[in-house]
Structures are given as structure tokens and as C-alpha cells.
Short mmCIF file of C-alpha atoms in Angstrom, two decimals:
data_model
loop_
_atom_site.label_atom_id
_atom_site.label_comp_id
_atom_site.label_asym_id
_atom_site.label_seq_id
_atom_site.Cartn_x
_atom_site.Cartn_y
_atom_site.Cartn_z
CA MET N 165 166.99 111.26 -0.87
CA ALA N 166 166.37 114.25 0.84
CA GLY N 167 163.12 116.12 2.31
CA LYS N 168 162.46 119.43 1.45
CA ARG N 169 163.82 122.07 4.60
CA GLU N 170 161.29 124.00 6.98
CA LYS N 171 161.47 126.59 8.10
CA PRO N 172 161.73 127.23 12.11
CA GLU N 173 158.91 129.64 10.98
CA ASP N 174 156.46 127.43 9.44
CA ILE N 175 157.81 124.73 11.39
CA VAL N 176 156.61 126.60 14.60
CA LEU N 177 153.26 126.74 12.43
CA LYS N 178 152.66 123.29 11.99
CA LEU N 179 152.75 122.20 15.30
CA ARG N 180 150.25 124.54 16.53
CA GLN N 181 148.01 123.54 13.21
CA VAL N 182 148.90 119.23 14.94
CA GLU N 183 148.32 121.27 18.11
CA VAL N 184 143.74 122.49 16.76
CA LEU N 185 143.89 119.40 15.04
CA GLN N 186 144.46 117.59 18.34
CA GLY N 187 142.02 119.51 20.11
CA GLN N 188 139.66 119.07 17.23
CA GLY N 189 138.93 114.89 18.29
CA LYS N 190 141.66 113.75 15.75
CA SER N 191 144.82 111.74 16.87
CA VAL N 192 148.43 112.30 16.88
CA SER N 193 149.03 110.13 13.54
CA GLU N 194 145.97 112.12 11.71
CA ALA N 195 146.66 115.22 12.54
CA VAL N 196 150.59 114.50 11.25
CA ARG N 197 149.64 113.12 8.16
CA GLN N 198 147.78 115.95 7.45
CA ILE N 199 149.77 118.69 8.00
CA GLY N 200 152.44 116.70 5.44
CA VAL N 201 155.33 115.05 7.68
CA THR N 202 155.94 112.25 9.28
CA ILE N 203 155.66 111.22 12.99
CA GLN N 204 159.17 111.58 13.83
CA THR N 205 159.75 114.18 12.07
CA TYR N 206 156.93 115.82 14.13
CA TYR N 207 158.15 114.38 17.71
CA ARG N 208 161.83 116.12 15.83
CA TRP N 209 160.35 119.76 15.66
CA ARG N 210 158.41 119.60 18.91
CA LYS N 211 161.40 118.39 20.89
CA GLU N 212 163.80 121.47 19.44
CA PHE N 213 160.37 123.81 18.72
CA GLY N 214 157.46 122.52 21.25
CA GLY N 215 155.62 125.56 23.34
CA MET N 216 158.11 128.45 21.41
CA SER N 217 156.29 131.02 19.57
CA ARG N 218 157.37 133.22 17.10
CA ASP N 219 158.91 136.43 18.97
CA GLN N 220 160.53 133.33 21.14
CA LEU N 221 161.80 131.89 17.61
CA LYS N 222 163.69 135.07 16.70
CA ARG N 223 165.29 135.92 19.44
CA LEU N 224 166.59 132.26 19.04
CA LYS N 225 167.89 133.12 15.91
CA GLU N 226 169.52 136.66 17.11
CA LEU N 227 170.82 134.44 19.73
CA GLU N 228 172.37 132.03 17.91
CA THR N 229 173.65 134.16 14.98
CA GLU N 230 175.55 136.40 18.61
CA ASN N 231 176.85 133.53 19.75
CA GLN N 232 178.80 132.67 16.50
CA ARG N 233 180.08 136.61 16.29
CA LEU N 234 181.53 136.03 19.39
CA LYS N 235 183.15 132.74 19.49
CA ARG N 236 184.93 134.07 16.38
CA VAL N 237 186.08 137.41 18.12
CA VAL N 238 187.81 134.74 20.88
CA ALA N 239 189.22 132.77 18.55
CA ASP N 240 190.82 135.25 16.98
CA LEU N 241 191.87 137.24 20.18
CA SER N 242 193.43 133.57 21.50
CA LEU N 243 195.13 132.59 18.50
CA ASP N 244 196.42 136.50 18.85
CA LYS N 245 197.39 135.88 22.33
CA MET N 246 199.35 132.92 21.50
CA ILE N 247 201.26 134.68 17.84
CA LEU N 248 201.83 136.93 20.78
CA THR N 249 203.42 135.13 23.95
CA GLU N 250 205.34 133.10 21.75
CA ALA N 251 207.49 136.52 20.12
CA ALA N 252 207.47 137.48 24.16
CA ARG N 253 209.59 134.22 24.12
CA GLY N 254 211.47 135.54 21.36
CA ASN N 255 210.45 131.75 19.50
CA PHE N 256 209.85 133.46 16.57
#
């Protein structure tokens, strides 16, 4: 059964909450339980988003979107090149 998906912005906020709770003297397991996730989820999030600010997260999302667009462009151009080379050989 799948749980709800958290937005990356919410994940960064929850990671900050855990840091604050740990600063107040709570253990990791208590802090994680208080924000409503499992310890596994917390460590996975920390591995992926640890130390990021909201601005950095926004920039990361922009770069990922641009990267996807550029990959599509390269794929289209590669296909066009293959078609043109075959047509130039006379295999059409």
C-alpha cells in the first residue's frame, strides 16, 4: 500500500524540523516519529535532500527540467541524423 507523496519543499521543511527537535535534546527516533515518517524515510530524505535550502531545491528542479528537455532535443537530432545518413547512402 503506497503512502502519500511529499513535495520536495515539504521534505526540506521536515528535515529542518528534525534538526530543531534534535537540538532540543530529542533522539532521532523521537524526532522522526513527531514529524510523522519512518526512520528509513528520514534517512532516505536526508541522503537526497540533506543540507539543501528551498532556493537550492528550486534550482535543482529547474536544472532537472532543462536536462530532460535537452535530452529530448539530442534524441530528436540523433534520429534526424540517422535518417539523413541513410538517405544519403541511398537506402530509402
